[in-house]
Amino acid sequence: MKNKGWKEIPIGGLIVKAGNAEEYKTGDWRTFKPVRDESKCSQCLLCWVYCPDSSIKVKDGKMVGFDYDHCKGCGICAKICPKKCIKMEK
Amino acid sequence: MENKYKIIPLTGDQAAAEAMRQINPDIVAAYPITPQTEIVMTFAQFVADGIVDTEMIQVESEHSAMSTTLGACAAGVRAMTATSSQGLALMWEVLYIASGYRLPIVMPVVNRALSGPINIHCDHSDTMGARDSGWLHIYCENAQEVYEMTIAAIKIAEHPEILLPVMVCQDGFITSHATEGVKIFDDADIKKLIGEYKPKYPLLDIKNPVSYGPLDLQDYYFEHKRQQSEAVKIAKEKIPGILSEFNKFFGKDYGYIETYRLEDAEIAIIAMSSTCGTARSVIDELHKNNIKAGMLKIRFFRPFPAEEIVNACRNLRAIAVLDRAESFSNQGGPLFAEVRAALYNNVSIPVVNYIYGLGGRDIYTEDIKSIFSEVKEIASTGKVKNLVNYQGVRE
Ligand code: SF4
Ligand code: SF4
């Protein structure tokens, strides 16, 4: 995404459109990446509850993976997972 | 037809409070500090008596006063505060946030020296310290000007292409506590003149949600600062038009600068605020002795009227700039630095600096006469002995 010039952006650093934080790819900040061993997962969804960045993808009530565009790699999901099936990899 | 008015004996502080009464801001958050106290006191009485609709928030410090004013302004209402000296210093970080978020706050400031050593009297070290804070600065000579410029500042700040906070300054005690007859115009006329505040991005407009204060890093902070520079440039273009509406109403001729007997002058002083009043009488006296002296009064320090100063000074032979603040640069006070920068490359006239009146030290007609006689000497010899002088200090 090409950054805009000073004439094209709202004044005062204001964000004048709601819900556009999604456009900011915080996944760039990540050092360690969460990887799940699906065979051990009990689908308790605790990772979804605890993820501070809404980066656990859930479909039809099931954990289906990570949103790596926004996951910052904090490791909370790995820590909280009762089945210890999430590993943080380099 | 002249507009309706009453002449009322008021101090400079009361004149600022009268302007605030007529502006009738939605929120005033303030903390009392000498010599601004009378503004807050008088206004608090208006609130207590139900004369204004304002919600007054008594805060525990000036940091909170400016933070509350800023929050209210972002929410989408007209919000004001007032301060002096240490109070302004305590507001420091929030001043930059107000201008950075482009919030059109108008704040009367009663100029007072900064500690230490502690002093409660007039000099401009407080607002000159806030020179680079992104606020517009207006310096007033007397209570009448305080009243009129406080009202006009509302329209300047709120202009949709400007949206910058404005401080309206007056000299502590000299103006703030001296009583003069002030023309107070009709409440309804002033209300009409300033109109309603239409905020551009009100935080409380839930149909059009906005976020104030997000993190702004290497990728965009610079662009936002560039926008602020542009806003000050636009302010420079728009202010004369805004003032002309007020001039028509008040019967005045307010502009960036004001000249006094400068047209055919050979020597001049450049000054701000109450000292200009003293200078006028000295200039009249000098003219009686055929000394062609004049004055250039600077009303707006931001936007800085560089072109106006150059044009007004073109035919002078020597100039003294009077600074009621020290910048400790060993190159003179802040006004001197900016005036010289404006003149440089445009005209080559010897310009000297007089730092005076720090901590409320009086400046007498004799002081101004002595400055003029030194400037006259420079004009005839073309030689500058001391670039920076300290007027009225004991050796
Ligand atoms: S916390 Fe662990 S077990 Fe529970 S859904 Fe997430 S990955 Fe599966
Ligand atoms: S590592 Fe942190 S951010 Fe990424 S999915 Fe797990 S909890 Fe969410």
Short mmCIF file of C-alpha atoms and ligand atoms in Angstrom, two decimals:
data_model
loop_
_atom_site.label_atom_id
_atom_site.label_comp_id
_atom_site.label_asym_id
_atom_site.label_seq_id
_atom_site.Cartn_x
_atom_site.Cartn_y
_atom_site.Cartn_z
CA MET A 1 0.00 0.00 0.00
CA LYS A 2 1.45 3.37 -1.02
CA ASN A 3 1.35 5.95 1.78
CA LYS A 4 -0.72 9.03 1.10
CA GLY A 5 0.53 12.61 0.89
CA TRP A 6 -0.36 15.35 3.39
CA LYS A 7 -3.10 16.76 1.17
CA GLU A 8 -4.92 13.43 0.99
CA ILE A 9 -5.29 12.54 4.66
CA PRO A 10 -7.67 13.82 7.37
CA ILE A 11 -6.28 16.59 9.61
CA GLY A 12 -5.05 16.15 13.16
CA GLY A 13 -4.23 12.47 12.80
CA LEU A 14 -7.95 11.74 12.99
CA ILE A 15 -9.39 8.47 11.82
CA VAL A 16 -12.66 9.41 10.17
CA LYS A 17 -13.74 5.94 9.07
CA ALA A 18 -14.82 3.37 11.64
CA GLY A 19 -13.35 -0.12 11.75
CA ASN A 20 -10.40 0.44 9.47
CA ALA A 21 -7.80 -0.91 11.92
CA GLU A 22 -8.08 -4.13 9.89
CA GLU A 23 -6.26 -2.40 7.04
CA TYR A 24 -3.18 -2.14 9.25
CA LYS A 25 -1.26 -5.40 8.94
CA THR A 26 0.09 -5.89 12.46
CA GLY A 27 1.29 -9.35 11.40
CA ASP A 28 4.51 -7.60 10.31
CA TRP A 29 5.44 -7.16 13.98
CA ARG A 30 5.58 -10.94 14.62
CA THR A 31 8.76 -12.77 15.56
CA PHE A 32 7.26 -16.15 16.60
CA LYS A 33 4.35 -17.64 14.75
CA PRO A 34 1.65 -19.87 16.33
CA VAL A 35 1.19 -23.26 14.66
CA ARG A 36 -1.49 -25.72 15.74
CA ASP A 37 -1.43 -29.50 15.78
CA GLU A 38 -5.02 -30.02 14.68
CA SER A 39 -5.12 -33.68 15.72
CA LYS A 40 -4.72 -32.72 19.41
CA CYS A 41 -7.14 -29.74 19.35
CA SER A 42 -10.34 -30.26 21.40
CA GLN A 43 -12.07 -27.20 19.89
CA CYS A 44 -12.53 -25.58 23.31
CA LEU A 45 -11.99 -22.14 21.65
CA LEU A 46 -10.08 -20.75 24.63
CA CYS A 47 -7.48 -19.46 22.18
CA TRP A 48 -10.24 -17.48 20.45
CA VAL A 49 -11.37 -16.05 23.80
CA TYR A 50 -7.87 -14.96 24.81
CA CYS A 51 -6.33 -13.74 21.56
CA PRO A 52 -5.92 -9.95 22.02
CA ASP A 53 -5.85 -9.37 18.27
CA SER A 54 -8.91 -11.32 17.09
CA SER A 55 -6.53 -13.48 15.06
CA ILE A 56 -8.02 -16.92 15.72
CA LYS A 57 -10.13 -17.85 12.75
CA VAL A 58 -13.37 -19.63 13.62
CA LYS A 59 -15.81 -21.16 11.17
CA ASP A 60 -19.03 -22.98 12.08
CA GLY A 61 -18.03 -22.98 15.76
CA LYS A 62 -14.62 -24.53 15.04
CA MET A 63 -11.10 -23.12 15.31
CA VAL A 64 -9.79 -23.29 11.74
CA GLY A 65 -6.47 -21.44 11.90
CA PHE A 66 -4.70 -18.11 12.43
CA ASP A 67 -5.05 -14.75 10.73
CA TYR A 68 -1.34 -14.19 10.09
CA ASP A 69 -1.99 -10.73 8.64
CA HIS A 70 -2.85 -9.53 12.12
CA CYS A 71 -1.42 -12.07 14.61
CA LYS A 72 1.42 -10.30 16.45
CA GLY A 73 2.85 -13.52 17.79
CA CYS A 74 2.29 -12.73 21.46
CA GLY A 75 2.00 -16.43 22.35
CA ILE A 76 -1.04 -16.07 24.61
CA CYS A 77 -2.95 -18.73 22.63
CA ALA A 78 -0.10 -21.22 23.05
CA LYS A 79 0.10 -20.48 26.79
CA ILE A 80 -3.65 -20.77 27.37
CA CYS A 81 -4.30 -23.86 25.20
CA PRO A 82 -5.28 -26.70 27.63
CA LYS A 83 -4.16 -29.33 25.10
CA LYS A 84 -0.80 -27.66 24.53
CA CYS A 85 -1.32 -28.13 20.81
CA ILE A 86 -0.15 -24.62 19.75
CA LYS A 87 3.60 -24.15 19.28
CA MET A 88 5.36 -20.86 18.68
CA GLU A 89 7.76 -21.31 15.79
CA LYS A 90 10.44 -19.01 14.44
CA MET B 1 -24.82 53.47 11.59
CA GLU B 2 -22.79 52.78 14.68
CA ASN B 3 -23.58 49.59 16.58
CA LYS B 4 -25.06 49.71 20.05
CA TYR B 5 -22.58 49.71 22.92
CA LYS B 6 -22.07 50.75 26.52
CA ILE B 7 -18.86 52.08 27.96
CA ILE B 8 -18.14 50.21 31.17
CA PRO B 9 -15.14 50.61 33.49
CA LEU B 10 -13.35 47.27 33.28
CA THR B 11 -9.93 45.80 33.93
CA GLY B 12 -8.25 43.81 31.18
CA ASP B 13 -9.20 40.61 33.01
CA GLN B 14 -12.83 41.70 33.28
CA ALA B 15 -12.80 42.65 29.59
CA ALA B 16 -11.69 39.12 28.73
CA ALA B 17 -14.43 37.73 31.00
CA GLU B 18 -17.02 40.00 29.31
CA ALA B 19 -15.95 38.65 25.93
CA MET B 20 -16.30 35.11 27.30
CA ARG B 21 -19.75 35.97 28.68
CA GLN B 22 -20.88 37.05 25.22
CA ILE B 23 -19.23 34.07 23.54
CA ASN B 24 -21.12 31.90 26.06
CA PRO B 25 -18.94 28.80 25.60
CA ASP B 26 -20.46 25.40 26.33
CA ILE B 27 -17.56 24.44 28.57
CA VAL B 28 -15.02 26.43 30.55
CA ALA B 29 -12.44 24.43 32.47
CA ALA B 30 -10.05 26.62 34.39
CA TYR B 31 -7.74 26.92 37.33
CA PRO B 32 -7.09 30.32 38.88
CA ILE B 33 -3.58 31.80 38.73
CA THR B 34 -2.36 35.34 39.30
CA PRO B 35 -2.83 37.60 37.32
CA GLN B 36 -5.45 35.67 35.33
CA THR B 37 -7.52 34.98 38.48
CA GLU B 38 -9.99 37.78 37.88
CA ILE B 39 -11.01 36.28 34.52
CA VAL B 40 -11.94 32.97 36.11
CA MET B 41 -13.47 34.64 39.15
CA THR B 42 -15.63 37.00 37.08
CA PHE B 43 -16.68 34.22 34.74
CA ALA B 44 -17.48 31.84 37.62
CA GLN B 45 -19.80 34.55 38.96
CA PHE B 46 -21.58 34.68 35.57
CA VAL B 47 -22.05 30.92 35.78
CA ALA B 48 -23.28 31.09 39.39
CA ASP B 49 -25.73 33.86 38.50
CA GLY B 50 -27.07 31.91 35.54
CA ILE B 51 -26.04 34.66 33.11
CA VAL B 52 -24.28 32.15 30.83
CA ASP B 53 -25.21 28.61 29.83
CA THR B 54 -21.67 27.39 30.33
CA GLU B 55 -20.84 24.31 32.30
CA MET B 56 -17.87 25.34 34.41
CA ILE B 57 -15.44 22.63 35.38
CA GLN B 58 -13.15 23.47 38.28
CA VAL B 59 -10.10 21.36 37.73
CA GLU B 60 -7.15 20.59 39.98
CA SER B 61 -4.41 21.93 37.70
CA GLU B 62 -3.77 23.65 34.39
CA HIS B 63 -2.72 20.35 32.85
CA SER B 64 -6.26 19.20 33.56
CA ALA B 65 -7.72 22.56 32.49
CA MET B 66 -6.25 22.24 29.01
CA SER B 67 -6.97 18.50 28.84
CA THR B 68 -10.63 19.07 29.74
CA THR B 69 -10.97 21.96 27.31
CA LEU B 70 -9.39 19.83 24.60
CA GLY B 71 -11.71 16.91 25.33
CA ALA B 72 -14.77 19.14 25.26
CA CYS B 73 -13.67 20.75 22.02
CA ALA B 74 -13.07 17.34 20.43
CA ALA B 75 -16.52 16.28 21.62
CA GLY B 76 -17.85 19.11 19.48
CA VAL B 77 -18.57 22.13 21.65
CA ARG B 78 -17.09 25.60 22.12
CA ALA B 79 -14.65 25.27 24.99
CA MET B 80 -12.43 27.87 26.61
CA THR B 81 -9.94 28.29 29.42
CA ALA B 82 -7.55 31.02 30.54
CA THR B 83 -4.15 31.06 32.21
CA SER B 84 -0.85 32.77 33.04
CA SER B 85 2.80 31.91 33.52
CA GLN B 86 3.32 28.67 35.50
CA GLY B 87 -0.20 27.65 34.55
CA LEU B 88 0.68 27.87 30.87
CA ALA B 89 3.90 26.00 31.60
CA LEU B 90 1.94 23.22 33.26
CA MET B 91 -0.29 23.01 30.18
CA TRP B 92 2.73 22.57 27.94
CA GLU B 93 2.33 19.07 26.58
CA VAL B 94 -1.41 19.52 26.14
CA LEU B 95 -0.92 22.75 24.15
CA TYR B 96 0.79 20.74 21.43
CA ILE B 97 -1.99 18.16 21.51
CA ALA B 98 -4.66 20.86 21.10
CA SER B 99 -2.95 22.27 18.01
CA GLY B 100 -1.91 18.85 16.74
CA TYR B 101 -5.52 17.62 16.88
CA ARG B 102 -6.58 20.89 15.24
CA LEU B 103 -8.94 21.98 18.00
CA PRO B 104 -10.12 25.60 17.78
CA ILE B 105 -9.77 26.56 21.45
CA VAL B 106 -9.54 30.25 22.35
CA MET B 107 -7.58 30.99 25.51
CA PRO B 108 -6.96 34.39 27.10
CA VAL B 109 -3.44 34.46 28.53
CA VAL B 110 -2.35 37.12 30.99
CA ASN B 111 1.39 37.41 30.48
CA ARG B 112 3.49 36.88 33.57
CA ALA B 113 7.13 36.01 34.16
CA LEU B 114 8.11 32.38 34.66
CA SER B 115 9.79 31.13 37.83
CA GLY B 116 12.50 31.14 39.06
CA PRO B 117 13.06 33.16 40.98
CA ILE B 118 9.33 33.35 41.57
CA ASN B 119 7.67 36.48 40.27
CA ILE B 120 4.03 37.30 39.57
CA HIS B 121 4.46 40.33 37.30
CA CYS B 122 4.45 40.93 33.58
CA ASP B 123 6.79 39.69 30.96
CA HIS B 124 6.28 37.55 27.88
CA SER B 125 8.45 34.59 28.81
CA ASP B 126 5.37 32.39 29.31
CA THR B 127 3.78 32.72 25.87
CA MET B 128 7.11 33.14 24.07
CA GLY B 129 8.03 29.75 25.50
CA ALA B 130 4.92 28.42 23.76
CA ARG B 131 6.04 30.04 20.51
CA ASP B 132 6.45 26.76 18.65
CA SER B 133 3.40 25.02 20.10
CA GLY B 134 1.33 25.50 16.95
CA TRP B 135 -1.03 28.03 18.55
CA LEU B 136 -1.84 31.38 16.98
CA HIS B 137 -0.76 34.31 19.17
CA ILE B 138 -2.44 37.70 19.47
CA TYR B 139 -0.91 40.41 21.71
CA CYS B 140 -3.22 43.18 22.93
CA GLU B 141 -2.32 46.71 23.96
CA ASN B 142 -5.29 47.51 26.19
CA ALA B 143 -8.54 46.15 27.63
CA GLN B 144 -10.60 47.25 24.60
CA GLU B 145 -8.36 45.27 22.31
CA VAL B 146 -8.51 42.27 24.67
CA TYR B 147 -12.31 42.32 24.49
CA GLU B 148 -12.49 42.70 20.72
CA MET B 149 -9.68 40.30 19.83
CA THR B 150 -11.02 37.57 22.15
CA ILE B 151 -14.30 37.70 20.23
CA ALA B 152 -12.60 37.83 16.83
CA ALA B 153 -10.29 34.95 17.81
CA ILE B 154 -13.32 32.62 17.95
CA LYS B 155 -13.96 33.10 14.24
CA ILE B 156 -10.27 32.82 13.39
CA ALA B 157 -9.85 29.57 15.34
CA GLU B 158 -13.05 28.01 14.04
CA HIS B 159 -12.58 28.91 10.38
CA PRO B 160 -12.98 25.51 8.64
CA GLU B 161 -9.74 25.92 6.74
CA ILE B 162 -7.77 27.08 9.80
CA LEU B 163 -8.91 25.05 12.84
CA LEU B 164 -6.12 26.10 15.15
CA PRO B 165 -6.15 27.17 18.80
CA VAL B 166 -5.53 30.85 19.58
CA MET B 167 -4.06 32.55 22.64
CA VAL B 168 -5.11 36.14 23.22
CA CYS B 169 -2.46 37.78 25.37
CA GLN B 170 -2.51 40.84 27.59
CA ASP B 171 0.09 42.24 29.96
CA GLY B 172 -0.20 40.99 33.53
CA PHE B 173 -1.29 43.72 36.01
CA ILE B 174 -0.45 46.55 33.58
CA THR B 175 -3.47 45.67 31.43
CA SER B 176 -5.14 42.93 33.45
CA HIS B 177 -5.59 44.97 36.64
CA ALA B 178 -5.86 48.53 35.36
CA THR B 179 -9.36 49.87 34.81
CA GLU B 180 -10.34 51.68 31.64
CA GLY B 181 -13.56 52.51 29.87
CA VAL B 182 -14.30 49.57 27.60
CA LYS B 183 -16.93 49.69 24.86
CA ILE B 184 -19.03 46.57 25.30
CA PHE B 185 -21.27 45.90 22.34
CA ASP B 186 -24.74 44.43 22.41
CA ASP B 187 -24.98 40.77 23.49
CA ALA B 188 -27.30 39.79 20.65
CA ASP B 189 -25.12 41.51 18.03
CA ILE B 190 -21.99 39.70 19.24
CA LYS B 191 -23.88 36.41 19.27
CA LYS B 192 -24.86 37.00 15.66
CA LEU B 193 -21.38 38.14 14.72
CA ILE B 194 -19.65 34.97 15.91
CA GLY B 195 -22.50 32.65 14.94
CA GLU B 196 -22.83 29.05 15.98
CA TYR B 197 -19.96 26.63 16.25
CA LYS B 198 -20.17 23.91 13.66
CA PRO B 199 -17.55 21.32 14.58
CA LYS B 200 -15.98 19.47 11.68
CA TYR B 201 -15.28 16.16 13.43
CA PRO B 202 -17.34 16.00 16.65
CA LEU B 203 -16.45 12.97 18.70
CA LEU B 204 -20.04 12.65 19.91
CA ASP B 205 -21.54 12.38 16.44
CA ILE B 206 -22.15 8.64 16.64
CA LYS B 207 -23.48 8.51 13.08
CA ASN B 208 -20.09 9.63 11.80
CA PRO B 209 -17.63 8.02 14.19
CA VAL B 210 -14.10 9.47 14.43
CA SER B 211 -11.06 8.56 16.50
CA TYR B 212 -8.91 11.26 18.08
CA GLY B 213 -5.36 10.54 19.13
CA PRO B 214 -4.25 7.38 17.37
CA LEU B 215 -0.56 6.50 17.26
CA ASP B 216 1.11 8.37 14.40
CA LEU B 217 4.54 7.00 13.55
CA GLN B 218 7.30 7.56 11.00
CA ASP B 219 4.85 6.94 8.19
CA TYR B 220 2.38 9.81 8.83
CA TYR B 221 3.41 12.13 11.70
CA PHE B 222 5.44 14.33 9.34
CA GLU B 223 2.45 14.69 6.97
CA HIS B 224 0.27 15.87 9.87
CA LYS B 225 2.88 18.47 10.87
CA ARG B 226 3.06 19.60 7.25
CA GLN B 227 -0.72 20.09 7.37
CA GLN B 228 -0.28 22.26 10.47
CA SER B 229 2.27 24.47 8.67
CA GLU B 230 -0.21 24.78 5.85
CA ALA B 231 -3.00 25.72 8.27
CA VAL B 232 -0.87 28.60 9.59
CA LYS B 233 -0.18 29.69 6.00
CA ILE B 234 -3.90 29.58 5.23
CA ALA B 235 -4.57 31.48 8.47
CA LYS B 236 -2.18 34.14 7.21
CA GLU B 237 -4.29 34.53 4.06
CA LYS B 238 -7.70 34.32 5.72
CA ILE B 239 -7.27 36.45 8.85
CA PRO B 240 -7.52 39.87 7.11
CA GLY B 241 -10.87 38.82 5.63
CA ILE B 242 -12.12 37.56 8.98
CA LEU B 243 -10.94 40.73 10.72
CA SER B 244 -12.58 43.00 8.17
CA GLU B 245 -15.99 41.72 9.27
CA PHE B 246 -15.10 42.57 12.90
CA ASN B 247 -13.52 45.89 11.92
CA LYS B 248 -16.73 46.89 10.23
CA PHE B 249 -18.67 46.02 13.36
CA PHE B 250 -16.27 47.45 15.96
CA GLY B 251 -15.30 50.46 13.85
CA LYS B 252 -11.64 49.46 14.05
CA ASP B 253 -8.76 48.82 11.73
CA TYR B 254 -7.26 45.67 13.25
CA GLY B 255 -4.64 43.93 11.16
CA TYR B 256 -1.48 41.92 11.70
CA ILE B 257 0.42 45.05 12.59
CA GLU B 258 -0.41 48.62 13.45
CA THR B 259 1.75 51.58 12.66
CA TYR B 260 2.02 54.85 14.52
CA ARG B 261 3.49 57.84 12.70
CA LEU B 262 5.61 55.42 10.73
CA GLU B 263 4.81 56.72 7.23
CA ASP B 264 7.44 59.49 7.22
CA ALA B 265 9.54 58.15 10.09
CA GLU B 266 13.30 57.71 9.89
CA ILE B 267 13.68 55.71 13.08
CA ALA B 268 11.27 53.34 14.74
CA ILE B 269 10.68 50.88 17.50
CA ILE B 270 8.91 47.59 17.07
CA ALA B 271 7.00 46.43 20.14
CA MET B 272 4.00 44.48 21.40
CA SER B 273 1.27 44.85 24.01
CA SER B 274 0.96 47.64 26.59
CA THR B 275 4.39 49.14 25.90
CA CYS B 276 3.00 50.39 22.59
CA GLY B 277 0.71 52.75 24.50
CA THR B 278 3.67 54.30 26.32
CA ALA B 279 5.59 54.57 23.04
CA ARG B 280 2.81 56.57 21.36
CA SER B 281 3.13 59.48 23.78
CA VAL B 282 6.93 59.45 23.50
CA ILE B 283 6.67 59.56 19.70
CA ASP B 284 4.32 62.56 19.83
CA GLU B 285 6.78 64.36 22.06
CA LEU B 286 9.74 63.55 19.79
CA HIS B 287 7.84 64.88 16.79
CA LYS B 288 7.51 68.22 18.57
CA ASN B 289 11.32 68.33 18.49
CA ASN B 290 11.34 67.40 14.81
CA ILE B 291 12.57 63.87 15.43
CA LYS B 292 10.93 61.61 12.90
CA ALA B 293 10.15 58.65 15.12
CA GLY B 294 7.52 56.00 14.58
CA MET B 295 6.29 52.70 15.91
CA LEU B 296 5.34 49.36 14.48
CA LYS B 297 3.14 47.41 16.82
CA ILE B 298 2.95 43.68 16.27
CA ARG B 299 -0.49 42.30 17.07
CA PHE B 300 -0.16 38.81 15.61
CA PHE B 301 2.98 36.90 16.50
CA ARG B 302 1.56 33.77 14.86
CA PRO B 303 0.95 33.79 11.99
CA PHE B 304 4.07 35.97 11.88
CA PRO B 305 3.50 39.03 9.67
CA ALA B 306 6.89 38.96 7.93
CA GLU B 307 5.83 40.66 4.66
CA GLU B 308 3.88 43.35 6.51
CA ILE B 309 6.90 44.13 8.68
CA VAL B 310 9.25 44.35 5.69
CA ASN B 311 6.88 46.64 3.79
CA ALA B 312 6.30 48.90 6.77
CA CYS B 313 10.04 49.21 7.56
CA ARG B 314 11.39 49.70 4.04
CA ASN B 315 12.16 53.42 4.35
CA LEU B 316 13.52 53.46 7.88
CA ARG B 317 17.14 54.20 8.69
CA ALA B 318 17.36 52.33 12.00
CA ILE B 319 15.09 50.14 14.10
CA ALA B 320 14.95 48.96 17.72
CA VAL B 321 13.00 45.82 18.55
CA LEU B 322 11.68 45.65 22.11
CA ASP B 323 11.46 42.21 23.66
CA ARG B 324 9.77 41.55 26.97
CA ALA B 325 11.38 38.12 27.07
CA GLU B 326 14.90 36.72 26.95
CA SER B 327 15.73 33.72 24.79
CA PHE B 328 19.26 33.24 26.19
CA SER B 329 20.61 32.80 22.68
CA ASN B 330 23.03 35.73 23.19
CA GLN B 331 21.42 37.05 20.03
CA GLY B 332 18.47 38.84 21.57
CA GLY B 333 14.88 38.07 22.38
CA PRO B 334 12.41 36.03 20.34
CA LEU B 335 10.71 39.00 18.64
CA PHE B 336 14.08 40.39 17.61
CA ALA B 337 15.16 37.07 16.10
CA GLU B 338 12.02 36.80 14.00
CA VAL B 339 11.94 40.44 12.90
CA ARG B 340 15.57 40.24 11.84
CA ALA B 341 14.94 37.00 9.97
CA ALA B 342 12.05 38.69 8.14
CA LEU B 343 14.15 41.72 7.19
CA TYR B 344 17.23 39.75 6.17
CA ASN B 345 17.66 39.53 2.38
CA ASN B 346 14.88 42.10 1.95
CA VAL B 347 16.19 45.33 3.36
CA SER B 348 19.47 46.29 4.96
CA ILE B 349 18.60 48.53 7.86
CA PRO B 350 20.50 48.37 11.15
CA VAL B 351 18.29 46.67 13.76
CA VAL B 352 19.07 46.45 17.45
CA ASN B 353 17.38 44.72 20.33
CA TYR B 354 16.28 45.98 23.73
CA ILE B 355 15.27 43.40 26.27
CA TYR B 356 13.20 45.18 28.90
CA GLY B 357 10.59 44.86 31.58
CA LEU B 358 11.42 41.35 32.79
CA GLY B 359 9.51 40.33 35.90
CA GLY B 360 7.31 43.41 35.63
CA ARG B 361 10.10 46.03 35.72
CA ASP B 362 8.35 49.20 34.59
CA ILE B 363 9.22 50.76 31.27
CA TYR B 364 8.98 54.53 31.52
CA THR B 365 8.70 57.17 28.81
CA GLU B 366 12.31 58.05 29.70
CA ASP B 367 13.39 54.50 28.79
CA ILE B 368 11.72 54.73 25.41
CA LYS B 369 13.22 58.19 24.83
CA SER B 370 16.66 56.84 25.60
CA ILE B 371 16.10 53.93 23.19
CA PHE B 372 15.03 56.37 20.47
CA SER B 373 18.09 58.57 21.04
CA GLU B 374 20.36 55.53 20.63
CA VAL B 375 18.49 54.49 17.48
CA LYS B 376 18.86 58.05 16.17
CA GLU B 377 22.59 57.80 16.75
CA ILE B 378 22.70 54.51 14.82
CA ALA B 379 20.74 56.10 11.97
CA SER B 380 23.20 58.96 11.66
CA THR B 381 26.44 57.02 12.16
CA GLY B 382 25.32 53.71 10.64
CA LYS B 383 27.21 52.03 13.49
CA VAL B 384 25.72 49.53 15.93
CA LYS B 385 27.56 49.46 19.25
CA ASN B 386 25.55 46.79 20.99
CA LEU B 387 23.27 44.46 19.09
CA VAL B 388 21.51 43.34 22.27
CA ASN B 389 20.81 45.82 25.06
CA TYR B 390 19.12 45.47 28.44
CA GLN B 391 16.90 48.47 29.07
CA GLY B 392 16.17 49.38 32.67
CA VAL B 393 18.43 46.85 34.37
CA ARG B 394 20.85 48.06 37.06
CA GLU B 395 24.52 47.53 36.28
S1 SF4 C 1 -7.18 -23.48 22.86
FE1 SF4 C 1 -6.10 -25.20 21.98
S2 SF4 C 1 -7.51 -26.83 22.15
FE2 SF4 C 1 -8.72 -25.01 22.48
S3 SF4 C 1 -9.44 -24.52 20.43
FE3 SF4 C 1 -7.55 -23.43 20.68
S4 SF4 C 1 -6.02 -24.72 19.82
FE4 SF4 C 1 -7.81 -25.97 20.16
S1 SF4 C 2 0.04 -15.51 19.02
FE1 SF4 C 2 -1.15 -13.95 20.08
S2 SF4 C 2 -1.95 -12.73 18.41
FE2 SF4 C 2 -1.27 -14.58 17.47
S3 SF4 C 2 -3.07 -15.85 17.44
FE3 SF4 C 2 -1.98 -16.37 19.31
S4 SF4 C 2 -2.93 -15.06 20.87
FE4 SF4 C 2 -3.51 -14.23 18.88
#
